[in-house]
XYZ file of C-alpha atoms in Angstrom:
580
model
C -14.623 11.421 6.503
C -11.662 13.883 6.655
C -13.910 16.929 5.699
C -11.801 19.653 7.130
C -8.477 20.117 5.302
C -7.088 23.412 3.287
C -4.396 20.590 0.867
C -4.078 16.787 1.467
C -0.595 17.166 0.827
C -0.033 19.945 3.435
C -2.715 18.001 6.030
C 0.253 15.999 8.534
C 2.488 19.578 8.948
C -0.571 21.909 8.948
C -2.156 19.625 12.631
C 0.705 19.592 13.784
C 0.902 23.337 13.441
C -2.157 23.023 15.488
C -1.028 21.081 17.798
C 2.003 22.861 19.837
C -0.428 26.269 19.523
C -3.023 24.507 21.298
C -0.148 22.765 23.596
C 2.265 25.384 24.205
C 2.491 24.163 28.370
C 3.691 20.350 26.922
C 4.997 20.520 24.058
C 7.010 22.677 21.632
C 8.432 22.363 17.895
C 11.745 21.275 16.961
C 12.175 20.212 12.738
C 10.737 16.868 12.335
C 8.005 16.447 15.361
C 8.146 17.680 19.454
C 9.929 17.653 21.816
C 8.970 18.287 25.735
C 8.415 21.730 26.400
C 10.812 21.895 29.207
C 14.719 20.479 28.589
C 15.455 17.052 28.919
C 16.922 16.406 33.104
C 20.644 16.099 32.585
C 21.649 12.202 32.282
C 18.328 10.938 32.193
C 17.503 8.580 28.869
C 15.169 10.411 26.109
C 12.214 8.271 25.042
C 11.352 9.679 21.345
C 8.579 7.814 19.668
C 7.245 8.226 15.758
C 5.368 7.585 13.147
C 3.099 8.359 10.776
C 0.033 11.242 11.304
C -3.269 10.289 11.180
C -2.581 8.197 14.844
C -4.178 11.051 17.114
C -2.791 10.794 20.302
C -0.093 8.810 19.146
C 2.133 10.315 18.387
C 2.056 13.725 19.531
C -0.052 13.769 22.611
C 1.901 11.621 24.010
C 4.924 13.631 24.706
C 5.374 15.255 28.147
C 6.824 13.940 31.783
C 6.903 10.713 32.447
C 6.115 9.928 29.040
C 7.855 10.807 26.179
C 10.285 12.931 25.531
C 10.084 13.721 21.786
C 8.315 12.612 19.258
C 9.080 12.306 14.940
C 6.181 12.899 13.238
C 5.079 11.207 9.528
C 2.912 12.083 6.309
C 0.026 10.329 7.693
C 0.072 6.963 7.679
C 3.838 6.762 6.586
C 6.341 7.273 8.674
C 8.747 9.863 9.598
C 11.964 10.109 7.788
C 15.845 9.419 8.920
C 16.536 12.819 8.707
C 13.280 13.541 11.479
C 13.832 10.973 13.682
C 17.429 12.427 14.105
C 16.414 15.584 14.348
C 14.199 15.380 17.585
C 16.490 12.763 18.794
C 19.419 15.403 18.994
C 16.602 17.268 20.685
C 15.346 15.234 22.890
C 18.363 14.136 24.702
C 20.050 15.106 27.365
C 23.327 13.520 28.447
C 22.195 9.445 29.235
C 21.356 7.779 25.540
C 18.248 7.208 23.357
C 15.469 4.963 23.226
C 13.690 4.759 20.076
C 10.448 3.164 20.323
C 7.407 2.779 17.704
C 6.250 0.455 15.962
C 6.512 -2.730 13.163
C 5.978 -1.026 10.053
C 8.734 -1.429 7.081
C 9.170 2.454 6.734
C 9.642 3.429 10.476
C 11.952 0.094 10.338
C 14.470 1.864 7.788
C 14.418 5.113 8.545
C 14.632 4.783 13.205
C 17.207 2.274 11.931
C 19.103 4.583 9.938
C 18.579 7.850 12.789
C 19.912 5.462 15.459
C 23.070 4.149 13.472
C 23.941 8.114 12.476
C 23.313 8.962 16.361
C 25.544 6.468 17.309
C 28.387 7.858 14.914
C 27.733 11.024 16.361
C 28.851 9.670 19.493
C 25.321 9.108 21.058
C 24.749 6.024 22.803
C 21.075 4.925 20.387
C 19.020 2.558 20.814
C 15.392 0.355 19.815
C 12.253 -1.285 20.680
C 10.266 -2.631 18.218
C 6.764 -2.692 19.126
C 4.498 -5.822 17.926
C 1.631 -6.287 19.569
C -1.156 -7.165 17.154
C -1.481 -10.825 16.887
C -3.956 -11.294 13.833
C -0.740 -9.854 11.714
C 1.683 -13.059 12.116
C 1.756 -15.849 14.310
C 3.631 -16.631 17.617
C 6.001 -18.634 16.018
C 6.875 -15.185 13.877
C 6.194 -12.926 16.530
C 8.832 -10.663 15.589
C 6.827 -10.482 12.115
C 3.382 -8.361 13.841
C 2.864 -5.249 13.546
C 2.416 -2.184 16.662
C -1.229 -0.760 17.065
C -2.104 0.065 20.105
C 0.141 -1.282 22.359
C 2.875 0.898 21.743
C 1.477 2.670 24.567
C 1.645 0.203 27.262
C 5.326 -0.222 25.560
C 6.192 3.681 25.141
C 4.943 3.801 29.007
C 7.133 1.743 30.541
C 10.324 2.461 28.674
C 9.413 6.453 29.463
C 8.279 5.477 32.995
C 11.942 3.771 33.470
C 14.452 6.677 32.000
C 11.989 8.829 34.735
C 13.000 6.686 36.989
C 16.924 7.596 36.636
C 17.224 4.270 35.365
C 20.370 4.021 32.858
C 20.006 2.438 29.018
C 21.025 -0.323 29.506
C 18.348 -0.884 32.359
C 15.568 1.076 30.167
C 15.744 -0.674 27.035
C 15.593 -4.594 28.597
C 11.818 -3.359 30.209
C 10.792 -1.736 27.426
C 11.453 -5.241 25.405
C 9.646 -6.778 27.948
C 7.179 -4.786 28.245
C 6.874 -5.625 24.514
C 6.788 -9.171 24.766
C 3.818 -9.327 27.135
C 1.523 -7.327 25.563
C -1.093 -8.461 22.966
C -3.923 -6.651 21.118
C -6.693 -7.540 18.893
C -9.038 -4.928 17.005
C -12.268 -5.215 15.096
C -13.649 -2.177 13.261
C -17.330 -1.748 10.609
C -15.568 0.898 8.603
C -12.231 1.995 7.269
C -10.492 5.445 7.330
C -10.505 8.078 4.716
C -7.948 10.173 4.394
C -7.786 13.455 2.846
C -8.860 14.377 0.002
C -9.577 11.216 -0.903
C -13.531 10.609 -2.315
C -13.415 6.422 -0.730
C -12.363 4.650 2.662
C -9.859 2.544 2.007
C -11.323 -0.550 2.568
C -15.093 -1.051 2.904
C -16.692 -3.893 5.109
C -19.760 -4.842 3.601
C -23.869 -3.729 5.567
C -24.244 -5.810 9.027
C -20.818 -7.101 8.732
C -17.520 -6.569 10.245
C -13.788 -6.904 9.900
C -12.014 -8.420 11.937
C -7.945 -8.557 13.148
C -7.589 -5.004 10.992
C -4.243 -2.874 10.753
C -4.887 1.265 12.033
C -3.514 2.276 8.728
C -6.785 1.156 6.461
C -6.279 -2.048 5.645
C -8.673 -4.218 5.258
C -9.359 -7.220 8.351
C -7.832 -10.616 7.934
C -11.343 -11.957 8.012
C -15.313 -10.585 8.124
C -18.014 -11.916 10.514
C -21.510 -10.434 11.438
C -21.718 -7.114 12.909
C -22.280 -8.252 17.000
C -23.783 -6.831 20.530
C -21.489 -4.933 22.402
C -21.303 -8.180 25.045
C -20.390 -10.774 22.056
C -18.076 -7.711 20.519
C -16.164 -8.406 23.868
C -16.185 -11.874 24.117
C -14.658 -11.872 20.958
C -11.570 -9.533 21.852
C -11.062 -11.278 25.350
C -11.178 -15.154 23.982
C -8.641 -14.122 21.220
C -6.575 -12.385 23.623
C -6.933 -14.724 26.621
C -5.275 -17.070 23.249
C -2.372 -16.479 23.229
C -1.174 -15.533 26.832
C 3.066 -14.819 27.695
C 5.445 -17.790 27.914
C 5.160 -20.309 30.677
C 1.725 -19.445 31.498
C -0.509 -21.880 30.816
C -4.068 -20.096 32.878
C -4.967 -16.577 33.138
C -5.880 -17.095 36.496
C -4.163 -14.532 38.934
C -2.141 -12.760 36.290
C -2.513 -8.842 36.631
C -2.917 -6.749 33.926
C -2.829 -3.196 32.614
C -6.000 -2.719 29.536
C -6.226 -0.614 26.516
C -9.771 -0.757 25.230
C -9.160 1.654 22.089
C -10.830 4.169 19.720
C -9.917 3.711 16.372
C -11.561 6.825 15.608
C -15.785 6.794 14.975
C -16.230 4.550 18.149
C -17.505 7.324 20.701
C -16.795 6.522 24.491
C -19.739 5.404 25.528
C -19.918 3.259 23.664
C -16.272 1.926 24.718
C -17.785 2.405 28.022
C -20.093 -0.343 27.419
C -18.211 -2.433 25.875
C -15.776 -2.202 28.525
C -18.620 -2.867 30.828
C -18.318 -6.704 29.165
C -14.842 -6.702 29.206
C -14.232 -6.277 33.145
C -16.468 -9.177 33.942
C -14.897 -11.201 31.582
C -11.251 -10.636 32.860
C -12.710 -11.075 36.340
C -14.252 -14.222 35.331
C -11.227 -15.669 34.468
C -9.714 -14.510 37.090
C -7.348 -11.632 36.138
C -7.220 -8.782 37.705
C -7.327 -5.618 35.607
C -4.615 -2.823 36.719
C -5.237 0.888 35.920
C -7.389 0.741 32.246
C -7.782 2.649 29.918
C -10.351 2.759 27.814
C -10.602 5.682 24.851
C -8.576 7.263 21.957
C -5.483 5.900 22.364
C -4.127 4.720 19.249
C -6.464 5.702 15.876
C -6.493 5.537 12.663
C -8.378 8.846 11.288
C -12.293 8.047 11.582
C -12.636 4.018 11.186
C -15.190 2.679 12.871
C -13.328 0.189 14.972
C -12.660 -0.996 18.862
C -9.539 -2.869 19.752
C -8.367 -4.379 23.090
C -4.527 -4.356 24.499
C -3.612 -7.148 27.754
C -0.230 -5.522 28.672
C 0.746 -8.847 30.962
C 2.242 -7.598 34.154
C 5.323 -8.714 36.535
C 6.408 -6.855 39.885
C 9.049 -4.508 37.562
C 6.323 -3.889 34.626
C 3.608 -2.561 37.090
C 4.717 0.298 39.153
C 6.169 1.542 35.236
C 2.541 0.634 34.197
C 1.058 3.148 37.138
C 3.631 5.426 37.396
C 2.195 9.119 36.727
C 2.188 10.921 33.544
C 1.038 14.247 32.013
C 1.145 15.132 28.034
C -1.603 16.491 26.474
C -3.458 13.755 25.719
C -2.603 11.100 28.660
C -2.626 11.385 32.514
C -1.934 10.040 35.412
C -1.275 10.635 38.972
C 0.719 13.519 40.075
C 3.619 14.766 39.218
C 5.456 17.791 41.067
C 5.530 20.907 39.972
C 8.008 21.659 36.920
C 9.270 24.553 35.836
C 8.726 27.110 33.783
C 8.844 27.250 30.576
C 11.472 29.320 29.573
C 11.455 32.551 28.048
C 13.938 31.265 25.409
C 12.287 28.439 24.389
C 12.090 27.634 20.301
C 8.566 27.778 19.896
C 8.395 27.109 16.609
C 11.458 24.627 13.998
C 14.477 25.946 13.636
C 15.622 25.314 10.399
C 18.296 23.771 8.345
C 20.536 25.638 7.401
C 19.745 26.482 3.516
C 22.922 25.372 1.458
C 24.705 27.538 -0.500
C 27.605 26.201 -1.787
C 28.008 22.848 -3.955
C 31.354 20.488 -4.948
C 32.576 21.906 -8.525
C 32.001 19.939 -11.648
C 32.527 20.015 -14.759
C 30.866 21.892 -17.486
C 29.887 17.652 -19.382
C 28.339 17.087 -15.949
C 26.815 20.229 -15.585
C 24.609 20.055 -18.691
C 24.116 16.511 -17.705
C 22.767 17.252 -14.576
C 20.192 20.013 -16.356
C 18.752 16.280 -18.118
C 19.099 14.662 -14.686
C 16.012 18.177 -13.715
C 14.171 17.177 -17.222
C 13.768 13.672 -15.899
C 13.028 14.748 -12.873
C 10.884 17.259 -13.938
C 8.193 14.420 -15.760
C 8.957 12.494 -12.788
C 6.594 14.858 -11.341
C 4.195 14.857 -13.342
C 4.116 11.182 -13.990
C 3.432 10.970 -10.316
C 0.917 13.518 -10.579
C -1.189 12.056 -13.481
C -1.456 8.996 -11.377
C -1.561 9.285 -8.148
C -4.813 8.863 -7.514
C -4.261 5.136 -8.756
C -0.644 4.555 -7.455
C -3.307 4.836 -3.601
C -6.025 2.921 -4.645
C -3.715 -0.089 -5.964
C -1.930 -0.089 -2.958
C -5.023 0.170 -0.629
C -6.180 -2.998 -1.902
C -4.253 -4.459 0.786
C -2.491 -2.095 2.299
C -2.496 1.347 3.396
C -3.765 3.410 0.818
C -0.214 6.428 0.385
C 1.743 5.346 -2.540
C 0.542 7.689 -4.292
C 0.571 10.946 -1.860
C 4.265 9.837 -0.872
C 5.439 9.917 -4.196
C 3.446 12.251 -5.060
C 5.344 14.105 -1.969
C 8.558 13.285 -2.395
C 8.902 13.292 -6.810
C 7.766 17.301 -6.016
C 10.469 17.378 -3.300
C 13.357 16.006 -5.058
C 12.841 18.339 -7.977
C 12.850 21.595 -6.285
C 15.906 20.057 -4.433
C 17.720 19.732 -8.369
C 16.287 22.721 -9.262
C 18.255 24.299 -6.433
C 21.326 22.585 -7.028
C 21.392 23.424 -10.440
C 20.842 26.759 -9.757
C 24.145 26.563 -7.426
C 26.247 24.580 -10.367
C 25.804 21.456 -9.127
C 26.803 18.222 -10.924
C 24.471 15.139 -12.426
C 25.907 13.792 -9.348
C 25.630 15.660 -6.533
C 22.163 17.082 -8.026
C 21.022 13.824 -8.142
C 22.276 13.086 -4.156
C 20.555 16.477 -2.879
C 17.069 15.194 -4.478
C 17.872 11.750 -3.000
C 18.417 13.064 0.561
C 15.553 15.838 -0.594
C 12.842 12.400 -1.590
C 13.690 9.895 1.085
C 13.265 12.746 3.856
C 10.190 14.418 2.848
C 8.028 11.453 1.441
C 9.499 9.101 4.245
C 7.778 5.943 4.906
C 9.494 2.885 2.868
C 9.318 4.317 -0.582
C 10.674 7.428 0.017
C 14.139 5.641 1.821
C 14.183 3.232 -1.004
C 14.592 6.409 -3.924
C 16.398 8.071 -1.683
C 18.763 4.820 -1.860
C 17.554 4.745 -6.060
C 18.928 8.832 -6.934
C 22.244 8.333 -4.380
C 23.417 5.704 -6.355
C 23.025 6.582 -9.463
C 24.389 9.861 -8.232
C 27.372 7.805 -7.195
C 27.417 6.627 -10.471
C 27.378 9.259 -12.618
C 29.960 11.586 -10.145
C 30.515 15.286 -11.007
C 33.810 15.094 -13.382
C 32.846 14.062 -16.761
C 29.612 14.010 -19.346
C 27.976 10.945 -17.695
C 28.026 7.476 -20.259
C 25.777 4.851 -20.832
C 28.348 2.589 -18.742
C 28.037 4.854 -16.166
C 24.254 4.927 -15.862
C 23.866 1.323 -15.769
C 26.054 0.874 -13.060
C 24.172 2.941 -11.295
C 20.973 1.272 -11.850
C 22.576 -2.116 -10.496
C 24.158 -0.432 -7.566
C 20.703 0.674 -6.875
C 19.172 -2.156 -7.415
C 21.648 -3.824 -4.402
C 21.082 -0.679 -2.465
C 17.930 -1.273 -2.204
C 17.827 -5.437 -1.562
C 20.232 -5.154 1.423
C 18.144 -2.620 2.751
C 15.292 -3.325 1.968
C 15.649 -7.562 3.043
C 13.350 -7.826 -0.516
C 14.099 -10.074 -2.458
C 12.491 -10.735 -6.739
C 9.868 -12.798 -5.819
C 8.399 -10.910 -2.280
C 6.276 -8.067 -4.732
C 8.602 -5.174 -3.749
C 9.995 -2.609 -6.186
C 12.606 -5.116 -6.430
C 10.487 -6.936 -9.187
C 10.603 -4.023 -10.848
C 13.448 -2.916 -10.152
C 16.183 -5.359 -10.696
C 14.852 -6.369 -14.393
C 14.980 -2.686 -15.199
C 18.881 -3.356 -14.333
C 19.403 -6.708 -15.658
C 18.136 -5.408 -19.329
C 19.657 -1.311 -19.170
C 22.974 -3.163 -18.394
C 22.748 -6.281 -20.993
C 21.930 -3.188 -23.963
C 24.613 -1.456 -23.013
C 27.569 -4.082 -23.471
C 25.182 -4.705 -26.825
C 26.858 -1.007 -27.122
C 23.776 0.162 -27.324
C 23.284 4.307 -26.820
C 21.407 5.280 -23.825
C 18.426 6.178 -25.077
C 17.613 2.744 -27.043
C 19.112 1.246 -23.872
C 17.013 2.771 -21.706
C 13.175 2.345 -23.503
C 14.333 -1.961 -23.551
C 15.218 -1.423 -20.083
C 11.270 0.618 -19.306
C 9.678 -2.292 -21.536
C 10.765 -4.882 -19.659
C 10.261 -2.965 -16.159
C 7.065 -2.512 -17.288
C 6.230 -6.579 -17.929
C 7.674 -7.435 -14.886
C 5.313 -4.309 -13.508
C 2.506 -6.086 -14.634
C 3.793 -9.449 -13.593
C 3.078 -8.699 -10.190
C -0.297 -8.809 -9.866
C 0.133 -13.099 -9.580
C 3.084 -13.023 -6.373
C 1.630 -12.218 -2.990
C 3.000 -9.934 -1.130
C 6.087 -11.633 1.313
C 6.871 -8.287 3.002
C 5.722 -5.476 4.438
C 1.875 -4.461 5.063
C -0.111 -6.379 1.999
C 1.577 -9.505 3.478
C -1.293 -10.268 5.833
C -3.787 -10.001 3.270
C -1.753 -11.757 0.708
C -4.705 -13.304 -1.159
C -6.948 -10.388 -0.946
C -3.561 -8.373 -3.728
C -3.562 -11.428 -6.056
C -4.674 -10.139 -9.420
C -3.191 -6.497 -8.090
C -0.024 -5.590 -9.438
C 2.674 -3.980 -6.387
C 1.897 -0.141 -6.297
C 5.195 0.510 -5.915
C 6.614 -2.031 -8.940
C 4.212 -0.038 -11.426
C 5.461 3.507 -10.507
C 8.943 2.478 -11.177
C 7.951 1.290 -14.447
C 5.752 4.124 -14.716
C 9.075 6.319 -14.484
C 11.648 4.526 -16.190
C 9.289 5.236 -19.380
C 9.102 8.562 -18.772
C 12.486 8.797 -18.361
C 12.940 7.063 -21.789
C 11.129 10.055 -22.878
C 13.341 12.845 -21.508
C 16.558 11.194 -23.156
C 14.744 9.587 -26.699
C 13.939 13.664 -26.549
C 17.332 14.682 -26.001
C 18.492 11.834 -28.373
C 16.347 13.487 -31.316
């Protein structure tokens, strides 16, 4: 388990601070993550990677010449926010455009996608390539739904080498996409990982058994089998991957492959070498030529005892990119020429965004309502804090168990942003919009992005001109439901927060239309939300990290749905008290 930390909430930030202090020759800190210690060459494409903390050396350890130009670093097992990605990309950009590449997880797709839109709007040519190498997470005919695991390295390395060679953005994107299409990974584990501060692992494996087809965020495997010998593990990994060859290829004989045998955190190097001994023989017997194999920890999951195998099926244009030199803190290959000394003017600490000192003018009625909004945010913080551990436990049944952590970080940041806005004289709408940005930026992950949408839509509906009435609140909540479905691509029945948000909005709108005052209407809406959250226990997830483990979640409600219902009831308490 993870034993050395100060407070769980500060773990990711403090780990990144220590990483930078130990690797100043390669990286420097910028808001949102790290970039190379030396600037991107003028006109060169900047390859920006990223994801949640807890996977070192992914992602910060892969920043350096011949590899990534920058990495956006999120909280533990949570995607970085769109703001973080945008800031890192801006810092890494050298005039040749930006490629964002990351694993296929809902939060990463949301936040990197928003950052891409923002960069393009600012005139920086930006594209994305999503890594989808894990064959256990979706069948071949649905490969676009697969998650990214240790195959990240093959795609990152290809893109970065192409950029280093001076290729234009279109070519870097094409080669990265080709690398992804020709990369396959599969993993096994003997125990789950434990998040900092947690007293139990996210999942357990019975003594003498192993989980087959696991994820890198503590998601449980798809099935179980008896613990194998090292040779048996190698045979399972190789035979599974050779069962899915690149499109149009009937036999592995004569193919050349980059090979990655990856330790997930607690399997030591000597054990990996014992396994690779058999992997190498099996590939040779199959007629596969292993090119520059990598054996070690490349994409980890804290202290998970597990191993994965990746085969990167090379072509004549991909192989030179896979074998090209690289020099990063956690990955070095070949020899690069000398680099310029790091400028003494290079900032060693992030330049924080200047704190906003003015807000739009608001009416006295709206400023009075803003105080109620802040009270509601305070109630949200208390509710989330009270239920954070239980939300994490629910989330860990079929997901990664980080929902409570993310909700705690997001709600606290939203309250603090709201408190500052209120001190500047903000109206209700502006206060909520400030809270929305802070929640999305601090929490990251899917829930961070979606709660940012919820608060912003409600804030837009309330505005700063008048005292908000029940109709304005109902309009805002309805707009929030529409916005979450549009951004998250979820529908009612997918076992997400949408299954609560839609009935919440519907019940609120109906009660307001009947002429009920806001507190009574919200009470009816919160009651509908609670019933809807409970009903998600009987649904099977069709989206997100829980989708590959749908059967495991049957009988357990969705964590995002539960947290939304809890928050709805907490807000009602504030409204009822104000009404009294």
